[in-house]
Short mmCIF file of C-alpha atoms in Angstrom, two decimals:
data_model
loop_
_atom_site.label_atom_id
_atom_site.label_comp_id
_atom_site.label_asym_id
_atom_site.label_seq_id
_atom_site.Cartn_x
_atom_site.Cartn_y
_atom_site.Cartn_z
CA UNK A 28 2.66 23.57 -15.12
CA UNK A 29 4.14 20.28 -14.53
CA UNK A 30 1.33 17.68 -14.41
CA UNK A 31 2.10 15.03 -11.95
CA UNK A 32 -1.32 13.77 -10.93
CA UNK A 33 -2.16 11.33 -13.21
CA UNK A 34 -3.60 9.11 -10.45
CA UNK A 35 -6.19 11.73 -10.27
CA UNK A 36 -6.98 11.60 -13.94
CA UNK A 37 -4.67 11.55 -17.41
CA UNK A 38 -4.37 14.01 -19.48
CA UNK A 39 -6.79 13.65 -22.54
CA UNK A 40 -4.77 11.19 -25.59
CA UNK A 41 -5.09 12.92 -28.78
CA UNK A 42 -6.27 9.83 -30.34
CA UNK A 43 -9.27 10.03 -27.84
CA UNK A 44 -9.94 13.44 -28.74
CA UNK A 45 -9.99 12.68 -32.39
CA UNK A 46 -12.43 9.73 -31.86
CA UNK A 47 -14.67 11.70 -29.90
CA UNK A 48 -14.51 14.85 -32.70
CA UNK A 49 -15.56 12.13 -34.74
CA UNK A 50 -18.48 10.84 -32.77
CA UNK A 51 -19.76 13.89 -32.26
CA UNK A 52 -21.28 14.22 -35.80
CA UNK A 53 -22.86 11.07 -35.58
CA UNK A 54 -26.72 11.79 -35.10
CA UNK A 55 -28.29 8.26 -34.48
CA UNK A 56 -29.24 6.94 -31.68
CA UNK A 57 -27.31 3.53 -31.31
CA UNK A 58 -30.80 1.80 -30.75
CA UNK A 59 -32.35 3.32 -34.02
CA UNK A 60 -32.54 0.68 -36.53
CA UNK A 61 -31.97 2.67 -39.59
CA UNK A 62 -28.53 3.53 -41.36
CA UNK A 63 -27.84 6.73 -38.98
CA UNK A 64 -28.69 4.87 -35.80
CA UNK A 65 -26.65 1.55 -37.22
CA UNK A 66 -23.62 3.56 -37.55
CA UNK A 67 -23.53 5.16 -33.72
CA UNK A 68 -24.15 1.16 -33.13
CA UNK A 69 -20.89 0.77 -35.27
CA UNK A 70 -18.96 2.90 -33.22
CA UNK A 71 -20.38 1.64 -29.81
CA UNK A 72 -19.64 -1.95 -30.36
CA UNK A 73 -16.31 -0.79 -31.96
CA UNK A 74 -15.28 0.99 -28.91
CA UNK A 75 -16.10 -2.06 -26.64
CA UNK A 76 -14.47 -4.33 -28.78
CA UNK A 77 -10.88 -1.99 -28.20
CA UNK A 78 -12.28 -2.39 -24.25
CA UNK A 79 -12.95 -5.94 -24.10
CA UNK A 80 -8.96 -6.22 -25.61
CA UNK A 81 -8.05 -4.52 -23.04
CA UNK A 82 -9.29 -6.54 -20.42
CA UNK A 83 -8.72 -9.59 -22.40
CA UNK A 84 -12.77 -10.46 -22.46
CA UNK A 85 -15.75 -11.37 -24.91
CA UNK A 86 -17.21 -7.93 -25.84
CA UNK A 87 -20.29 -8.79 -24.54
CA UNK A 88 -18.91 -8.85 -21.01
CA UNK A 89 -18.35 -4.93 -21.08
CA UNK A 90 -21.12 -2.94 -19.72
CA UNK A 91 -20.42 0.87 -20.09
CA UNK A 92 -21.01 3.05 -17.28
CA UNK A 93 -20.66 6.51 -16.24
CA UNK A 94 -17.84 5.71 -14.58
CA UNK A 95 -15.93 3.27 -12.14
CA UNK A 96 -17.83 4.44 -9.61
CA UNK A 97 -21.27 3.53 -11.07
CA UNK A 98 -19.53 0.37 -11.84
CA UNK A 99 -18.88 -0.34 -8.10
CA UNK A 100 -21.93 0.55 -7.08
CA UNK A 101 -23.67 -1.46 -9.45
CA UNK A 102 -22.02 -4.36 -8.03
CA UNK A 103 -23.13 -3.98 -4.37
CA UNK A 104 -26.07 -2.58 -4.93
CA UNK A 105 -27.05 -5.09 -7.47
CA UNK A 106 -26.19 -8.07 -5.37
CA UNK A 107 -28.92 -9.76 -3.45
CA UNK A 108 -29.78 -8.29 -0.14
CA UNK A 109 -28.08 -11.10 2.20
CA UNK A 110 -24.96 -11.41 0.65
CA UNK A 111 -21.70 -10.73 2.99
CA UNK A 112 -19.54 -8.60 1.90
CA UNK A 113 -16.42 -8.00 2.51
CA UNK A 114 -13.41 -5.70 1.31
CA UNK A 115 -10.15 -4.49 2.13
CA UNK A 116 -9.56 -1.46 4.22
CA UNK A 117 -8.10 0.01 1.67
CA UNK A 118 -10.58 0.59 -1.34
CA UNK A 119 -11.32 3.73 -2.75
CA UNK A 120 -14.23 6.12 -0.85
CA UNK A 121 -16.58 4.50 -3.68
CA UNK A 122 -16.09 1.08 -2.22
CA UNK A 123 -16.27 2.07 1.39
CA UNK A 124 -18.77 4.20 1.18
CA UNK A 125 -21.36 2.03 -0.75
CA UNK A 126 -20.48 -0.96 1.49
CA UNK A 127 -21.49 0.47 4.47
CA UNK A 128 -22.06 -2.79 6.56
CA UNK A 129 -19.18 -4.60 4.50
CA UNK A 130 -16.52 -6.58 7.19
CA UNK A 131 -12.94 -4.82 6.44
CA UNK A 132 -10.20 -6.76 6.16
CA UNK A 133 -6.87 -5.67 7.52
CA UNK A 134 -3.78 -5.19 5.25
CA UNK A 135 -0.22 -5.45 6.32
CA UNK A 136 2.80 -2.40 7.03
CA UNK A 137 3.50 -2.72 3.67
CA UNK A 138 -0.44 -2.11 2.22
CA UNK A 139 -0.78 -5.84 1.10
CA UNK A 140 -3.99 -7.32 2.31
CA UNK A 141 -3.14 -10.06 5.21
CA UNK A 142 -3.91 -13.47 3.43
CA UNK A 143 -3.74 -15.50 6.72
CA UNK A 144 -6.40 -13.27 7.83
CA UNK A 145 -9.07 -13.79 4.63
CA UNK A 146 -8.33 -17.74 4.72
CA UNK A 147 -9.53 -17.72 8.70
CA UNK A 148 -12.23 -15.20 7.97
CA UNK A 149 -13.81 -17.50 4.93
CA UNK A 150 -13.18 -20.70 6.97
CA UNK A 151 -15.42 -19.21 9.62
CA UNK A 152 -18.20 -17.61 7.64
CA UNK A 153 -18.63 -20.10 5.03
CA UNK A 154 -18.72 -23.04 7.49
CA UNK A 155 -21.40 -20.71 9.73
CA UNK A 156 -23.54 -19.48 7.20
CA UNK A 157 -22.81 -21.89 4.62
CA UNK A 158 -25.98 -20.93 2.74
CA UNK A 159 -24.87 -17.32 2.58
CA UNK A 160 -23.84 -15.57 -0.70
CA UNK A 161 -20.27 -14.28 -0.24
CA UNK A 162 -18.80 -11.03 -1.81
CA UNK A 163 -15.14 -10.64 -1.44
CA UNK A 164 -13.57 -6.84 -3.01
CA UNK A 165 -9.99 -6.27 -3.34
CA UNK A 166 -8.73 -3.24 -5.47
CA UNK A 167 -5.69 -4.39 -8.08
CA UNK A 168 -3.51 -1.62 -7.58
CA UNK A 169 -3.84 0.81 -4.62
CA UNK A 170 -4.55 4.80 -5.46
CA UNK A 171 -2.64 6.45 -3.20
CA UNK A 172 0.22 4.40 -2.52
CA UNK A 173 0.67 2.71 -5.99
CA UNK A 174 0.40 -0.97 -4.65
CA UNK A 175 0.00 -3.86 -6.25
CA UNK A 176 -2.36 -6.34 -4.40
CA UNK A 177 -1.29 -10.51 -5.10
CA UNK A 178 -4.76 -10.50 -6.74
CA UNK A 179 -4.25 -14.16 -8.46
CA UNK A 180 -3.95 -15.42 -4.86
CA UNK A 181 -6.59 -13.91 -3.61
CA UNK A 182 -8.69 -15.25 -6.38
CA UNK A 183 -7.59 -18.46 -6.07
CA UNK A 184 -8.47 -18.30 -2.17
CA UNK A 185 -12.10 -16.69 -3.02
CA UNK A 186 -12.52 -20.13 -5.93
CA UNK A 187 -11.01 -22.35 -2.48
CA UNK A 188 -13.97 -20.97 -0.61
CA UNK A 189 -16.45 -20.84 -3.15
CA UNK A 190 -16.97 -17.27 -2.87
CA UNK A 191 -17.56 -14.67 -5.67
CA UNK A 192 -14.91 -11.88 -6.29
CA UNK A 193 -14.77 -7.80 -7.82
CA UNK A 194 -11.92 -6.44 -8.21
CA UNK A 195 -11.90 -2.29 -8.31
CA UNK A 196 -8.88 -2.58 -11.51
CA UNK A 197 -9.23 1.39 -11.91
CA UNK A 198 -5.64 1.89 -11.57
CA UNK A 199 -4.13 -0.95 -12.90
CA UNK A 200 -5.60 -0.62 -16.47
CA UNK A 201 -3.50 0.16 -19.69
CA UNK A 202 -0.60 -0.05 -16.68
CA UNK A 203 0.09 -3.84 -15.65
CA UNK A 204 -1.59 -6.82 -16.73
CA UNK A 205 -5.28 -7.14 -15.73
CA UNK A 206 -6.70 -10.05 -13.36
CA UNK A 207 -8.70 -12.62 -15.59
CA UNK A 208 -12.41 -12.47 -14.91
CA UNK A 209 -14.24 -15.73 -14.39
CA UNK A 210 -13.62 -18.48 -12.22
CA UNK A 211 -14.41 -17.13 -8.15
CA UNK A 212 -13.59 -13.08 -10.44
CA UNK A 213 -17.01 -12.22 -11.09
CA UNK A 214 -16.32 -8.66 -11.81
CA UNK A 215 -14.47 -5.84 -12.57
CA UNK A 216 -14.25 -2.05 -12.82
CA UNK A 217 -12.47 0.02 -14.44
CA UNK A 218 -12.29 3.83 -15.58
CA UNK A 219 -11.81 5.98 -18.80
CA UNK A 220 -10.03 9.23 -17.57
CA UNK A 221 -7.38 7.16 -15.60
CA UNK A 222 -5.73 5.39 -19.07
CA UNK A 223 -5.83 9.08 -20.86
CA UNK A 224 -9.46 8.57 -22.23
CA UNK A 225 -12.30 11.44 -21.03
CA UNK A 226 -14.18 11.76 -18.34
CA UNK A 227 -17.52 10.35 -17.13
CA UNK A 228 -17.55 6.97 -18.19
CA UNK A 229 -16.07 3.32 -17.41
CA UNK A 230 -17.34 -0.09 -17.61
CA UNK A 231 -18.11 -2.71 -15.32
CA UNK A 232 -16.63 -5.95 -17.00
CA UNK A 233 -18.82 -9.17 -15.88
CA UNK A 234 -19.45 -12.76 -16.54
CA UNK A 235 -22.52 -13.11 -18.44
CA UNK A 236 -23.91 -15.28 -15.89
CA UNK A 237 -23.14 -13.34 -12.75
CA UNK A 238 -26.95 -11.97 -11.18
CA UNK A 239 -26.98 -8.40 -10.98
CA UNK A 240 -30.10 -6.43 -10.45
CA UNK A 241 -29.52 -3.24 -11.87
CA UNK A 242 -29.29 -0.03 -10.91
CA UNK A 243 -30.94 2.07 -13.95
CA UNK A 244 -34.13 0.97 -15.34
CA UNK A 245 -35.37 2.07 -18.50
CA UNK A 246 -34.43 0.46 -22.20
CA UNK A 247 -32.78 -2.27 -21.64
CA UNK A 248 -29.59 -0.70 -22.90
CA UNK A 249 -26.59 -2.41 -21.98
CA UNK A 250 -27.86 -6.13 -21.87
CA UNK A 251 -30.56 -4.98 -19.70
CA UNK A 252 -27.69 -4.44 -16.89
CA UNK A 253 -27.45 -0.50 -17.23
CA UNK A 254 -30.70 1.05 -19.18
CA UNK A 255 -30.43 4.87 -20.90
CA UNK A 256 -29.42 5.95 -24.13
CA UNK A 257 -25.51 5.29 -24.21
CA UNK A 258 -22.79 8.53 -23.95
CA UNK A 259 -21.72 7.81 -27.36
CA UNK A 260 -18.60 10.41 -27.53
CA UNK A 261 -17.40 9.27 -24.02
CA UNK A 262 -17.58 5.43 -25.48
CA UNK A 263 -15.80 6.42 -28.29
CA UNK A 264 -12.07 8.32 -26.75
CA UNK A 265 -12.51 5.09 -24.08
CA UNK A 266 -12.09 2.97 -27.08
CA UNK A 267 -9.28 5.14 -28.45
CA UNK A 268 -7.54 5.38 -25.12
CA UNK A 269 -8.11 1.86 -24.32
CA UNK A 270 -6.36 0.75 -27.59
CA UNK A 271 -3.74 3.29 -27.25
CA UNK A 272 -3.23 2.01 -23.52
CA UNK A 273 -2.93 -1.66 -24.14
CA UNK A 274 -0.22 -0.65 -27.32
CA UNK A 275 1.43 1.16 -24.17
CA UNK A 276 1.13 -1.52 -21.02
CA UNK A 277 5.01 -2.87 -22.13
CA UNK A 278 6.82 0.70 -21.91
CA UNK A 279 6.49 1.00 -18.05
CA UNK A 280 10.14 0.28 -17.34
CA UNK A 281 11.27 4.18 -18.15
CA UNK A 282 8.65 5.21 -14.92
CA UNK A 283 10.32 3.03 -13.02
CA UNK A 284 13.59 4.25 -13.27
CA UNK A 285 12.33 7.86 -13.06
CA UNK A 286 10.23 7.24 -9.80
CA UNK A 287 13.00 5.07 -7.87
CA UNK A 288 15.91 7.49 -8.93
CA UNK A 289 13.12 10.17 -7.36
CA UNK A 290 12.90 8.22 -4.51
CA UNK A 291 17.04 7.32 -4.04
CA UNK A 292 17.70 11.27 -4.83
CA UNK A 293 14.96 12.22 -1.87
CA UNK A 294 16.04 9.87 0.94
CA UNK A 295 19.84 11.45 0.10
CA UNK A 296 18.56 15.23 0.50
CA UNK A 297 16.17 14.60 2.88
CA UNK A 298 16.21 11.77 4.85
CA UNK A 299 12.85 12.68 7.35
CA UNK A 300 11.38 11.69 3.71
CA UNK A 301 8.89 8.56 4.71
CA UNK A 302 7.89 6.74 1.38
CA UNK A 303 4.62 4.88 1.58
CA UNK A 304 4.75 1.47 0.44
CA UNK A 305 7.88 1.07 -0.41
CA UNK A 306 8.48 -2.59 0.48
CA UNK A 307 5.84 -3.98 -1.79
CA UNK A 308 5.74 -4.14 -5.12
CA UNK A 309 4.12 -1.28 -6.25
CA UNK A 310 2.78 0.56 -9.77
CA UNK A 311 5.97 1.98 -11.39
CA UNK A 312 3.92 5.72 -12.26
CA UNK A 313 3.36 6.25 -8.29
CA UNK A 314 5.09 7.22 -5.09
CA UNK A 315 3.50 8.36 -2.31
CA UNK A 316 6.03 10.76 0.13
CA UNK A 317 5.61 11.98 3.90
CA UNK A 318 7.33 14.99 5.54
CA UNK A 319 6.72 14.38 8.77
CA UNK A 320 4.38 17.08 10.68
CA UNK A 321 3.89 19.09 7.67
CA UNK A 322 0.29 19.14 6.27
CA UNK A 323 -0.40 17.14 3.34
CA UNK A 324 -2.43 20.14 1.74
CA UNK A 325 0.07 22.56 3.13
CA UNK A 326 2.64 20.83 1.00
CA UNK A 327 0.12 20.31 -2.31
CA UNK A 328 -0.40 24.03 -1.80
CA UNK A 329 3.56 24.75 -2.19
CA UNK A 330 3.78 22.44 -4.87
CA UNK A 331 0.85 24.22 -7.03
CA UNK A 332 2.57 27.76 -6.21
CA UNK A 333 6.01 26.39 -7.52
CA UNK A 334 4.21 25.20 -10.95
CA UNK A 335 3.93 21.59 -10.04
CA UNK A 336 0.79 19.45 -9.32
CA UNK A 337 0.46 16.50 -6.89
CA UNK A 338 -2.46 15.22 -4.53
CA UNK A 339 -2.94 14.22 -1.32
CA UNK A 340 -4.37 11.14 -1.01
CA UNK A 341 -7.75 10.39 -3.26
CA UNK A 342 -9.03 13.14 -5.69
CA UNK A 343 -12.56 12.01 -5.87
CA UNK A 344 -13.90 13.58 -2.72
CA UNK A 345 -15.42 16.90 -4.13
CA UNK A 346 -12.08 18.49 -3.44
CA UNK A 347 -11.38 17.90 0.19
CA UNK A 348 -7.98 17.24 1.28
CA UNK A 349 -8.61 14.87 4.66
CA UNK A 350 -6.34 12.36 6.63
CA UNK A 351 -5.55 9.29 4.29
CA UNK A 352 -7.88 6.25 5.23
CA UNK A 353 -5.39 3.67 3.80
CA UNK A 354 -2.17 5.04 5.34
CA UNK A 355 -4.25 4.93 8.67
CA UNK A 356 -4.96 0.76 7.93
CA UNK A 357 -1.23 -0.06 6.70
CA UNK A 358 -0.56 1.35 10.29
CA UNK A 359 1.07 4.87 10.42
CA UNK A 360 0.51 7.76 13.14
CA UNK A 361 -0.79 10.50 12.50
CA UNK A 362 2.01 12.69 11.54
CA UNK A 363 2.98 10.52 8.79
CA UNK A 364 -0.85 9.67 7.69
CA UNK A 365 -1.55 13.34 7.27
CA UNK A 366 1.62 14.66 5.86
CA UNK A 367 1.94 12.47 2.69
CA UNK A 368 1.26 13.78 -0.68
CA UNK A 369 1.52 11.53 -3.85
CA UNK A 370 3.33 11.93 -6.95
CA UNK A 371 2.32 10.05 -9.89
CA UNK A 372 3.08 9.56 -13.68
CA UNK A 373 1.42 8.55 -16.81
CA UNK A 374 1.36 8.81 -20.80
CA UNK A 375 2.99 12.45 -21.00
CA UNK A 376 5.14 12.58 -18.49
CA UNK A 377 8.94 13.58 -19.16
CA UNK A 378 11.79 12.73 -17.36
CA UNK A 379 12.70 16.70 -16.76
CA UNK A 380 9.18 16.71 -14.80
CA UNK A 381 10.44 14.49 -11.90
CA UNK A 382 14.01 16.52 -11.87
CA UNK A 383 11.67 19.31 -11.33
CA UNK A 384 9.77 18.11 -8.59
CA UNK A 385 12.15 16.80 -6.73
CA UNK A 386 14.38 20.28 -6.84
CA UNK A 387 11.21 22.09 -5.69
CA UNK A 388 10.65 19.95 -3.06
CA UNK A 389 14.33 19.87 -1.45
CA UNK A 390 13.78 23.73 -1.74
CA UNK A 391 10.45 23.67 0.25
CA UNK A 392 11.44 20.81 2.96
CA UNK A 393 14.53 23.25 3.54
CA UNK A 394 12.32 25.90 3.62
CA UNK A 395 9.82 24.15 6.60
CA UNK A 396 13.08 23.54 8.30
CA UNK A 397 13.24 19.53 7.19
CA UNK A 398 16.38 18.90 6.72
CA UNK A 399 19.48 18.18 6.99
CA UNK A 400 19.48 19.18 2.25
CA UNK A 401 22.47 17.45 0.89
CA UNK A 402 23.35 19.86 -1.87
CA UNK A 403 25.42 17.53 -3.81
#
């Protein structure tokens, strides 16, 4: 198989594996206070240390989770109950669907989320309500599409406004440089499996004086902000993976150059070929494609049969393949919306894996009757 779905998760690092291996033996709990129990601590605080470097924080900003999810939720739910909250219309199913009454914020053709419009929205809530606790969301780096949201200026709007900020970072970690928490950046979330670490855990990095009620009650695990016994071998391959990551951030350059020579070669063979996104600036490991009136899942099927695998849209929906949410806000029909499947790269990824795709995919869109296929 040719794995190209590393939006969806990464392949396991070997240097997680090994650190998890490793963990595994350990039988203390991390809480214990005698030599057994002090060396899972070792390992724990170890592992957020190579987290915290990451994300460029104190360790003790790193709260480990089950996952970005969790993370997310912990945020909203965890807020007090009259804060306003609003987000993008693009977030991830996490963020929309645990921000149920948030306000949605439009973003542009291009996926970008419309500046002009935040600055008039925070004008007019924050001279309203101006006792009201504001919550602004905006995800770093797109899923689906791959792009990269101006986060700096949107912090520096939230800090204009004196509004708090999260920022869902899932995708942009170990792959572009992090937003800064503090200032109007409250906090952020961010996800093992997607840098190459395993699955079921992230962290939810936070100022120490942000107010968050949590979510799980119990032992006071976590600085009190996320209580139960910690998952100690999951901790320990996100450490790995996060160190591996950030020794990795620098060498995006050869995706780049794989993904637009992808691109240049598709528009050439098939030029019904829509590619989401592809004004902005955008991760270099994603590109999100559209064969007009062909099913998304129709053409992830094809893919799978010819050896190669791709998603449509967001893979954290139990499995369901269903009409892309964010293609539908940046403004396309819905024969482009439901006919795009994405393609994306990560730490194992070869250059022969893109030639591949792209040759089955010319043979398939030929296939469906897509063409005119420039054989050259």
């Amino acid at each position: 198989m040719v794995y190209l779905d590393y939006n969806a998760t990464c392949p396991l690092r070997p240097e997680a594996k090994e650190a998890m291996l490793k963990a595994m033996d350990l039988p203390g709990n991390p809480s214990s206070v005698h030599s057994a129990g002090r060396e899972a601590r070792r390992v724990l605080e170890t592992a957020r240390r190579q987290v915290a470097k990451l994300c460029d924080v104190q360790a003790d900003q790193v709260i480990f989770t089950s996952g970005a999810t969790e993370a997310n939720n912990m945020v909203f739910k965890g807020v007090s109950q009259d804060t306003y909250i609003l987000t993008s219309a693009i977030e991830h199913d996490c963020v929309i669907d645990s921000t149920t009454n948030a306000e949605r914020l439009p973003v542009t053709k291009a996926g970008i989320l419309d500046l002009e419009i935040l600055k008039v929205r925070l004008e007019e809530l924050t001279t309203s309500f101006p006792e009201r606790p504001i919550l602004l969301s905006v995800m770093a780096v797109n899923n689906e599409t791959g792009v990269i949201q101006p986060i700096d200026q949107i912090v520096e709007i939230a800090e204009a406004y004196k509004v708090n900020m999260h920022c869902d970072a899932v995708q942009a970690a170990g792959k572009i440089q992090l937003p800064k928490v503090g200032g109007a950046l409250r906090c952020m979330s961010i996800s093992a499996h997607k840098i190459g670490g395993p699955k079921g855990v992230g962290a939810l990095i936070i100022d120490a004086d942000f107010e968050l009620t949590a979510l799980i009650h119990g032992g006071g695990q976590e600085r009190r902000r996320r209580s139960g016994t910690e998952n100690m071998i999951g901790i320990a391959g996100f450490g790995a993976a996060a160190e591996k990551a950030l020794d990795e951030v620098n060498q995006l350059q050869e995706y780049q150059e794989l993904r637009d020579k992808f691109e240049r070669d598709m528009k050439q063979a098939i030029p019904i070929v829509q590619i989401m996104g592809e004004e902005a600036d955008r991760l270099p490991t994603v590109s999100n494609i559209a064969l007009p009136d062909v099913k998304a899942e129709t053409q992830v099927m094809a893919m799978d049969l010819a050896g190669i695998s791709v998603s449509a849209g967001s893979a954290c929906s139990s499995g369901k393949v269903k009409q892309s949410h964010v293609l539908e806000a940046m403004g396309y029909p819905f024969e482009i919306a439901g006919s795009a499947i994405r393609i994306s790269l990560g730490w194992d990824s070869k250059p022969e894996d893109m030639i591949k795709m792209f040759q089955a995919y010319k043979r398939y869109a030929e296939k469906m009757g897509k063409g005119p296929v420039n054989e050259e």
